[in-house]
mmCIF file of C-alpha atoms in Angstrom:
data_model
loop_
_atom_site.group_PDB
_atom_site.id
_atom_site.type_symbol
_atom_site.label_atom_id
_atom_site.label_comp_id
_atom_site.label_asym_id
_atom_site.label_seq_id
_atom_site.Cartn_x
_atom_site.Cartn_y
_atom_site.Cartn_z
ATOM 1 C CA MET A 1086 161.119 68.770 136.953
ATOM 2 C CA LYS A 1087 159.612 66.316 139.422
ATOM 3 C CA LYS A 1088 160.641 68.540 142.323
ATOM 4 C CA THR A 1089 159.030 71.592 140.702
ATOM 5 C CA ILE A 1090 155.714 69.813 140.192
ATOM 6 C CA THR A 1091 155.757 68.426 143.741
ATOM 7 C CA LEU A 1092 156.621 71.850 145.145
ATOM 8 C CA GLY A 1093 153.828 73.462 143.090
ATOM 9 C CA ILE A 1094 151.252 70.963 144.354
ATOM 10 C CA LEU A 1095 152.448 71.474 147.915
ATOM 11 C CA VAL A 1096 152.157 75.268 147.635
ATOM 12 C CA LEU A 1097 148.649 75.027 146.145
ATOM 13 C CA GLY A 1098 147.574 72.599 148.854
ATOM 14 C CA LEU A 1099 148.851 74.851 151.619
ATOM 15 C CA SER A 1100 147.253 77.925 150.063
ATOM 16 C CA PHE A 1101 143.892 76.194 149.780
ATOM 17 C CA GLY A 1102 144.098 74.912 153.344
ATOM 18 C CA ALA A 1103 144.977 78.357 154.665
ATOM 19 C CA CYS A 1104 142.022 79.951 152.862
ATOM 20 C CA GLN A 1105 139.597 77.382 154.237
ATOM 21 C CA SER A 1106 140.924 77.798 157.757
ATOM 22 C CA ASN A 1107 140.624 81.594 157.600
ATOM 23 C CA THR A 1108 137.055 81.396 156.256
ATOM 24 C CA LYS A 1109 135.998 79.159 159.131
ATOM 25 C CA LYS A 1110 137.536 81.568 161.652
ATOM 26 C CA GLU A 1111 135.768 84.575 160.134
ATOM 27 C CA THR A 1112 132.447 82.721 160.054
ATOM 28 C CA ALA A 1113 132.827 81.746 163.707
ATOM 29 C CA LYS A 1114 133.696 85.362 164.584
ATOM 30 C CA ALA A 1115 130.624 86.668 162.759
ATOM 31 C CA GLU A 1116 128.356 84.155 164.462
ATOM 32 C CA THR A 1117 129.516 85.062 167.952
ATOM 33 C CA ALA A 1118 130.132 88.791 167.521
ATOM 34 C CA CYS A 1119 126.569 90.080 167.185
ATOM 35 C CA LYS A 1120 124.154 89.652 170.037
ATOM 36 C CA GLY A 1121 121.385 91.749 168.445
ATOM 37 C CA GLU A 1122 121.863 94.535 170.986
ATOM 38 C CA CYS A 1123 123.268 97.158 168.661
ATOM 39 C CA THR A 1124 121.585 99.494 166.221
ATOM 40 C CA LYS A 1125 123.990 98.729 163.377
ATOM 41 C CA CYS A 1126 122.855 95.108 163.121
ATOM 42 C CA GLU A 1127 119.877 93.847 161.153
ATOM 43 C CA LYS A 1128 118.742 91.925 164.223
ATOM 44 C CA SER A 1129 117.928 95.135 166.101
ATOM 45 C CA ASP A 1130 114.803 95.681 163.976
ATOM 46 C CA GLU A 1131 113.114 92.392 164.858
ATOM 47 C CA HIS A 1132 109.770 92.268 166.565
ATOM 48 C CA LYS A 1133 108.698 89.654 169.061
ATOM 49 C CA VAL A 1134 105.073 88.659 168.698
ATOM 50 C CA ALA A 1135 103.172 86.304 170.971
ATOM 51 C CA SER A 1136 102.242 83.181 169.044
ATOM 52 C CA ASN A 1137 98.843 82.745 170.674
ATOM 53 C CA ASN A 1138 97.382 85.918 169.241
ATOM 54 C CA ALA A 1139 99.299 86.667 166.066
ATOM 55 C CA GLU A 1140 98.044 89.950 164.676
ATOM 56 C CA ALA A 1141 96.973 90.544 161.118
ATOM 57 C CA GLY A 1142 99.867 91.753 159.022
ATOM 58 C CA VAL A 1143 102.906 90.891 156.946
ATOM 59 C CA TYR A 1144 105.213 88.314 158.546
ATOM 60 C CA TYR A 1145 108.767 87.930 157.277
ATOM 61 C CA PHE A 1146 110.518 84.879 158.776
ATOM 62 C CA HIS A 1147 114.278 84.344 158.562
ATOM 63 C CA GLY A 1148 117.170 82.751 160.393
ATOM 64 C CA ASP A 1149 120.248 84.296 161.950
ATOM 65 C CA ARG A 1150 121.963 84.555 158.568
ATOM 66 C CA LYS A 1151 120.317 86.105 155.516
ATOM 67 C CA CYS A 1152 121.324 85.742 151.882
ATOM 68 C CA LYS A 1153 120.942 88.518 149.310
ATOM 69 C CA THR A 1154 117.486 87.300 148.277
ATOM 70 C CA CYS A 1155 116.287 86.981 151.886
ATOM 71 C CA LYS A 1156 117.347 90.555 152.544
ATOM 72 C CA ALA A 1157 115.550 91.781 149.404
ATOM 73 C CA VAL A 1158 112.323 89.925 150.289
ATOM 74 C CA GLY A 1159 112.308 91.423 153.786
ATOM 75 C CA ALA A 1160 113.309 94.947 152.789
ATOM 76 C CA LYS A 1161 110.740 95.292 150.001
ATOM 77 C CA ALA A 1162 107.982 93.728 152.124
ATOM 78 C CA LYS A 1163 108.755 96.171 154.919
ATOM 79 C CA GLU A 1164 108.642 99.127 152.507
ATOM 80 C CA VAL A 1165 105.325 98.057 150.981
ATOM 81 C CA ALA A 1166 103.748 97.347 154.382
ATOM 82 C CA ALA A 1167 104.855 100.764 155.661
ATOM 83 C CA SER A 1168 103.497 102.548 152.593
ATOM 84 C CA LEU A 1169 100.106 100.884 153.140
ATOM 85 C CA ASN A 1170 100.121 101.327 156.943
ATOM 86 C CA ALA A 1171 100.069 97.552 157.468
ATOM 87 C CA ASN A 1172 101.707 95.759 160.380
ATOM 88 C CA PHE A 1173 105.097 94.302 159.489
ATOM 89 C CA PHE A 1174 106.764 91.671 161.657
ATOM 90 C CA ASP A 1175 110.423 90.746 161.148
ATOM 91 C CA ILE A 1176 110.741 87.362 162.883
ATOM 92 C CA ASN A 1177 113.975 85.462 163.452
ATOM 93 C CA PHE A 1178 112.845 81.854 163.855
ATOM 94 C CA ASP A 1179 116.251 80.877 165.280
ATOM 95 C CA GLN A 1180 115.481 82.821 168.450
ATOM 96 C CA GLU A 1181 113.834 80.672 171.103
ATOM 97 C CA GLU A 1182 111.021 83.147 171.803
ATOM 98 C CA ASN A 1183 109.906 83.021 168.131
ATOM 99 C CA LYS A 1184 109.864 79.244 167.637
ATOM 100 C CA GLU A 1185 106.198 78.857 168.605
ATOM 101 C CA LEU A 1186 105.149 81.608 166.192
ATOM 102 C CA ALA A 1187 107.171 79.963 163.414
ATOM 103 C CA LYS A 1188 105.286 76.708 164.090
ATOM 104 C CA THR A 1189 101.971 78.563 163.852
ATOM 105 C CA PHE A 1190 102.942 79.798 160.392
ATOM 106 C CA GLN A 1191 104.718 76.519 159.537
ATOM 107 C CA ALA A 1192 107.861 78.522 158.763
ATOM 108 C CA SER A 1193 110.891 76.259 159.065
ATOM 109 C CA SER A 1194 112.954 78.374 156.683
ATOM 110 C CA SER A 1195 112.798 81.918 155.330
ATOM 111 C CA GLY A 1196 109.317 82.908 154.291
ATOM 112 C CA LEU A 1197 106.785 85.642 153.691
ATOM 113 C CA PHE A 1198 103.214 85.345 154.948
ATOM 114 C CA ILE A 1199 100.164 87.577 155.160
ATOM 115 C CA LYS A 1200 97.712 87.022 158.009
ATOM 116 C CA SER A 1201 94.318 88.321 156.942
ATOM 117 C CA ALA A 1202 92.533 90.859 159.123
ATOM 118 C CA LYS A 1203 89.222 89.705 157.651
ATOM 119 C CA SER A 1204 89.366 85.916 157.883
ATOM 120 C CA GLY A 1205 92.418 85.291 160.054
ATOM 121 C CA GLU A 1206 93.752 82.946 157.362
ATOM 122 C CA ILE A 1207 97.443 82.872 156.563
ATOM 123 C CA GLN A 1208 98.505 83.298 152.955
ATOM 124 C CA ASP A 1209 101.959 81.970 152.026
ATOM 125 C CA LEU A 1210 103.745 84.206 149.499
ATOM 126 C CA THR A 1211 107.171 82.636 150.040
ATOM 127 C CA THR A 1212 107.681 81.000 146.646
ATOM 128 C CA PHE A 1213 106.504 84.041 144.710
ATOM 129 C CA ALA A 1214 108.532 86.415 146.885
ATOM 130 C CA PHE A 1215 111.792 84.517 146.543
ATOM 131 C CA ARG A 1216 111.394 84.108 142.792
ATOM 132 C CA ASN A 1217 110.677 87.764 142.149
ATOM 133 C CA ALA A 1218 112.110 90.032 144.871
ATOM 134 C CA ILE A 1219 115.349 90.430 142.912
ATOM 135 C CA ASN A 1220 114.539 89.117 139.418
ATOM 136 C CA ASP A 1221 111.242 90.990 138.909
ATOM 137 C CA THR A 1222 110.936 93.544 141.688
ATOM 138 C CA PRO A 1223 107.994 95.470 140.143
ATOM 139 C CA ALA A 1224 105.911 92.272 139.911
ATOM 140 C CA TYR A 1225 106.821 91.370 143.495
ATOM 141 C CA ILE A 1226 105.823 94.798 144.810
ATOM 142 C CA GLU A 1227 102.605 94.851 142.755
ATOM 143 C CA LYS A 1228 101.441 91.447 144.015
ATOM 144 C CA LEU A 1229 102.375 92.285 147.592
ATOM 145 C CA GLU A 1230 100.422 95.554 147.418
ATOM 146 C CA THR A 1231 97.406 93.756 145.931
ATOM 147 C CA VAL A 1232 97.371 91.061 148.606
ATOM 148 C CA ILE A 1233 97.892 93.532 151.456
ATOM 149 C CA LYS A 1234 95.083 95.773 150.215
ATOM 150 C CA ALA A 1235 92.744 92.789 149.845
ATOM 151 C CA GLU A 1236 93.583 91.105 153.162
ATOM 152 C CA LEU A 1237 94.577 93.884 155.542
ATOM 153 C CA GLN A 1238 92.568 96.976 154.637
#
């Protein structure tokens, strides 16, 4: 009986260790595989904007890796901006050339901002966007449309 329990614990321990090791390898592979040069990768759609003269528009900031909510915030914002003929900027703040722009917007993590064409002020919609992009998509789209119409048209 003692041998069976010991053997069972050993097997579970090895299984858990093997899963963890494999996950780390796959994560490392994913991090080094994409260089943003392909058209199949989400990185290929990013725009580089000079930080000194940030244009009026919708700015979606994110890092190299995006969760489900981050992807929803960006995708819906891009759709709404396109439907209203507003500038949309997909900015990866992990890329060196975008760090200055991220500082301008004070974006140290994923975020959604609108830079007004009228006043030049930056409106932070991050909290609202991340609460509602998946849980209440119609409310998210409605607010985004309202703000874009008020600030960019």
